C-alpha positions as a LaTeX table, in Angstrom:
\begin{tabular}{lrrr}
\hline
Residue & $x$ (\AA) & $y$ (\AA) & $z$ (\AA) \\
\hline
Met1 & 0.00 & 0.00 & 0.00 \\
Gly2 & 2.77 & 2.42 & 0.90 \\
Arg3 & 4.70 & 1.74 & $-2.29$ \\
Ala4 & 1.67 & 2.34 & $-4.52$ \\
Leu5 & 0.87 & 5.53 & $-2.63$ \\
Gly6 & 4.46 & 6.77 & $-3.04$ \\
Ile7 & 4.43 & 6.09 & $-6.78$ \\
Gly8 & 1.07 & 7.87 & $-7.14$ \\
Val9 & 2.36 & 10.93 & $-5.28$ \\
Arg10 & 5.48 & 11.04 & $-7.47$ \\
Val11 & 3.48 & 10.85 & $-10.70$ \\
Ala12 & 1.06 & 13.54 & $-9.52$ \\
Ser13 & 3.89 & 15.90 & $-8.52$ \\
Asn14 & 5.55 & 15.44 & $-11.94$ \\
Met15 & 2.25 & 16.30 & $-13.66$ \\
Val16 & 1.87 & 19.46 & $-11.53$ \\
Arg17 & 5.46 & 20.55 & $-12.37$ \\
Gln18 & 4.85 & 20.07 & $-16.10$ \\
Arg19 & 1.63 & 22.10 & $-16.07$ \\
Val20 & 3.27 & 24.92 & $-14.10$ \\
Ala21 & 6.12 & 25.00 & $-16.60$ \\
Gln22 & 3.68 & 25.08 & $-19.55$ \\
Ala23 & 1.71 & 27.93 & $-17.95$ \\
Ala24 & 4.90 & 29.92 & $-17.34$ \\
Ala25 & 6.12 & 29.42 & $-20.94$ \\
Ala26 & 2.81 & 30.42 & $-22.57$ \\
Pro27 & 2.46 & 34.07 & $-23.61$ \\
Pro28 & 0.10 & 36.02 & $-21.42$ \\
Thr29 & $-3.31$ & 36.62 & $-22.90$ \\
Pro30 & $-4.21$ & 40.27 & $-23.36$ \\
Val31 & $-6.98$ & 41.52 & $-21.16$ \\
Thr32 & $-9.57$ & 43.45 & $-23.11$ \\
Ala33 & $-11.80$ & 45.97 & $-21.56$ \\
Ala34 & $-15.22$ & 44.53 & $-22.04$ \\
Ala35 & $-18.44$ & 45.43 & $-20.42$ \\
Pro36 & $-18.40$ & 43.97 & $-16.97$ \\
Arg37 & $-20.91$ & 41.22 & $-16.47$ \\
Pro38 & $-22.99$ & 41.30 & $-13.37$ \\
Val39 & $-21.73$ & 38.88 & $-10.82$ \\
Glu40 & $-24.32$ & 36.29 & $-9.92$ \\
Pro41 & $-24.22$ & 34.82 & $-6.48$ \\
Ala42 & $-23.06$ & 31.24 & $-6.37$ \\
Pro43 & $-25.82$ & 28.71 & $-5.78$ \\
Pro44 & $-25.90$ & 27.31 & $-2.27$ \\
Pro45 & $-23.94$ & 24.09 & $-1.95$ \\
Arg46 & $-25.96$ & 20.94 & $-2.05$ \\
Pro47 & $-25.85$ & 18.74 & 1.00 \\
Ala48 & $-23.77$ & 15.67 & 0.39 \\
Val49 & $-25.82$ & 12.52 & $-0.02$ \\
Pro50 & $-24.31$ & 10.02 & 2.35 \\
Gly51 & $-23.55$ & 6.61 & 0.89 \\
Pro52 & $-24.40$ & 3.42 & 2.66 \\
Ser53 & $-22.56$ & 3.15 & 5.93 \\
Lys54 & $-20.43$ & 0.19 & 6.84 \\
Thr55 & $-23.01$ & $-1.06$ & 9.31 \\
Ala56 & $-25.78$ & $-0.92$ & 6.70 \\
Thr57 & $-23.61$ & $-2.82$ & 4.26 \\
Ala58 & $-22.78$ & $-5.40$ & 6.91 \\
Lys59 & $-26.46$ & $-5.81$ & 7.81 \\
Arg60 & $-27.39$ & $-6.28$ & 4.16 \\
Gly61 & $-24.64$ & $-8.87$ & 3.74 \\
Ala62 & $-25.68$ & $-10.73$ & 6.87 \\
Lys63 & $-29.29$ & $-10.78$ & 5.69 \\
Ala64 & $-28.30$ & $-12.16$ & 2.29 \\
Phe65 & $-26.10$ & $-14.78$ & 3.95 \\
Gly66 & $-28.93$ & $-15.82$ & 6.29 \\
Gln67 & $-31.36$ & $-16.10$ & 3.39 \\
Ala68 & $-28.90$ & $-18.17$ & 1.40 \\
Ile69 & $-28.28$ & $-20.59$ & 4.26 \\
Leu70 & $-31.72$ & $-20.73$ & 5.87 \\
Gly71 & $-33.84$ & $-20.20$ & 2.75 \\
Pro72 & $-34.04$ & $-23.86$ & 1.69 \\
Phe73 & $-34.79$ & $-24.98$ & 5.26 \\
Thr74 & $-37.58$ & $-22.47$ & 5.74 \\
His75 & $-39.01$ & $-23.39$ & 2.33 \\
Ala76 & $-39.05$ & $-27.09$ & 3.18 \\
Gly77 & $-40.44$ & $-26.34$ & 6.64 \\
Ser78 & $-43.30$ & $-24.26$ & 5.25 \\
Ile79 & $-44.22$ & $-27.02$ & 2.78 \\
Leu80 & $-44.12$ & $-29.59$ & 5.56 \\
Trp81 & $-46.31$ & $-27.33$ & 7.72 \\
Leu82 & $-48.91$ & $-27.04$ & 4.96 \\
Glu83 & $-48.96$ & $-30.81$ & 4.45 \\
Ile84 & $-49.31$ & $-31.56$ & 8.18 \\
Thr85 & $-52.09$ & $-28.98$ & 8.45 \\
Gly86 & $-53.83$ & $-30.59$ & 5.47 \\
Leu87 & $-53.50$ & $-33.99$ & 7.14 \\
Phe88 & $-55.18$ & $-32.75$ & 10.33 \\
Phe89 & $-57.98$ & $-31.14$ & 8.32 \\
Ala90 & $-58.43$ & $-34.47$ & 6.51 \\
Leu91 & $-58.65$ & $-36.32$ & 9.84 \\
Phe92 & $-61.39$ & $-33.97$ & 11.03 \\
Ala93 & $-63.21$ & $-34.35$ & 7.71 \\
Leu94 & $-63.05$ & $-38.16$ & 8.05 \\
Phe95 & $-64.38$ & $-37.92$ & 11.59 \\
Phe96 & $-67.39$ & $-35.95$ & 10.36 \\
Val97 & $-67.90$ & $-38.32$ & 7.40 \\
Gln98 & $-67.99$ & $-41.16$ & 9.92 \\
Ser99 & $-70.62$ & $-39.26$ & 11.91 \\
Val100 & $-72.66$ & $-38.71$ & 8.74 \\
Tyr101 & $-72.51$ & $-42.44$ & 8.05 \\
Arg102 & $-73.62$ & $-43.20$ & 11.61 \\
Val103 & $-76.73$ & $-40.98$ & 11.48 \\
Arg104 & $-77.61$ & $-41.64$ & 7.82 \\
Thr105 & $-80.50$ & $-43.98$ & 8.66 \\
Ala106 & $-82.20$ & $-41.56$ & 11.07 \\
Trp107 & $-81.95$ & $-38.45$ & 8.90 \\
Arg108 & $-85.72$ & $-38.11$ & 8.47 \\
Gln109 & $-86.34$ & $-37.81$ & 12.20 \\
Gly110 & $-86.21$ & $-34.42$ & 13.93 \\
Pro111 & $-83.00$ & $-33.90$ & 15.91 \\
Glu112 & $-80.86$ & $-36.25$ & 13.84 \\
His113 & $-81.75$ & $-34.36$ & 10.67 \\
Ala114 & $-80.08$ & $-31.21$ & 12.06 \\
His115 & $-77.05$ & $-33.27$ & 13.12 \\
Leu116 & $-76.80$ & $-34.84$ & 9.69 \\
Leu117 & $-76.81$ & $-31.44$ & 8.00 \\
Leu118 & $-74.25$ & $-30.09$ & 10.47 \\
Tyr119 & $-71.97$ & $-33.11$ & 9.99 \\
Cys120 & $-72.25$ & $-32.84$ & 6.20 \\
Leu121 & $-71.41$ & $-29.15$ & 6.30 \\
Leu122 & $-68.42$ & $-29.67$ & 8.58 \\
Ala123 & $-67.15$ & $-32.64$ & 6.53 \\
Val124 & $-67.29$ & $-30.58$ & 3.33 \\
Gly125 & $-65.63$ & $-27.58$ & 5.02 \\
Phe126 & $-62.76$ & $-29.54$ & 6.52 \\
Gly127 & $-62.37$ & $-31.49$ & 3.29 \\
Trp128 & $-62.04$ & $-28.20$ & 1.41 \\
Phe129 & $-59.45$ & $-26.93$ & 3.90 \\
Ser130 & $-57.49$ & $-30.17$ & 3.55 \\
Val131 & $-57.48$ & $-30.13$ & $-0.25$ \\
Ser132 & $-56.60$ & $-26.44$ & $-0.44$ \\
Ser133 & $-53.73$ & $-26.92$ & 2.00 \\
Phe134 & $-52.27$ & $-29.74$ & $-0.09$ \\
Ile135 & $-52.70$ & $-27.67$ & $-3.27$ \\
Arg136 & $-50.85$ & $-24.74$ & $-1.68$ \\
Ala137 & $-48.04$ & $-27.09$ & $-0.59$ \\
Tyr138 & $-47.81$ & $-28.49$ & $-4.13$ \\
Arg139 & $-47.66$ & $-25.03$ & $-5.70$ \\
Lys140 & $-45.09$ & $-23.81$ & $-3.19$ \\
Asn141 & $-42.93$ & $-26.87$ & $-3.82$ \\
Lys142 & $-43.22$ & $-26.37$ & $-7.57$ \\
Arg143 & $-42.26$ & $-22.68$ & $-7.30$ \\
Gly144 & $-39.11$ & $-23.39$ & $-5.30$ \\
Pro145 & $-37.36$ & $-21.39$ & $-2.59$ \\
Gln146 & $-37.22$ & $-17.66$ & $-3.14$ \\
Ser147 & $-36.80$ & $-14.53$ & $-1.11$ \\
Arg148 & $-39.70$ & $-12.62$ & 0.33 \\
Glu149 & $-39.11$ & $-9.67$ & $-1.98$ \\
Thr150 & $-39.38$ & $-11.91$ & $-5.03$ \\
Ala151 & $-42.50$ & $-13.60$ & $-3.68$ \\
Ala152 & $-44.10$ & $-10.23$ & $-2.96$ \\
Arg153 & $-43.60$ & $-9.10$ & $-6.58$ \\
Lys154 & $-45.47$ & $-12.10$ & $-7.99$ \\
\hline
\end{tabular}
């Protein structure tokens, strides 16, 4: 580092010497008396836009590293969560289908008719939740792991 800095300083000083010598050798330009232009005030200096600090850069790098390492695990975990949730919904749906089967013969009588309708409704609802959960897991698996920013754009 020191050697490169020394060479750079030497080259820069040689350039300055050459330009000073050229300016001294050039004939002076005559000054003509022209109408003086009004002097405009200089515009106010713009505030410097700070670049990203070292801590912000480090945070962004740590986030990218964490996403690269943990991304596949969180993707697989979310798919597994959807499948397990779908399995539990399917178990509840089967429980209500079993109840529908049990009260199927007494559906024309008063109180069992209401139970039959309730069991049918719950079986269809939990069946829908189960199927939709497995479909979401399939689509998520097909899409592959991606960052949250990419998923938000789609």
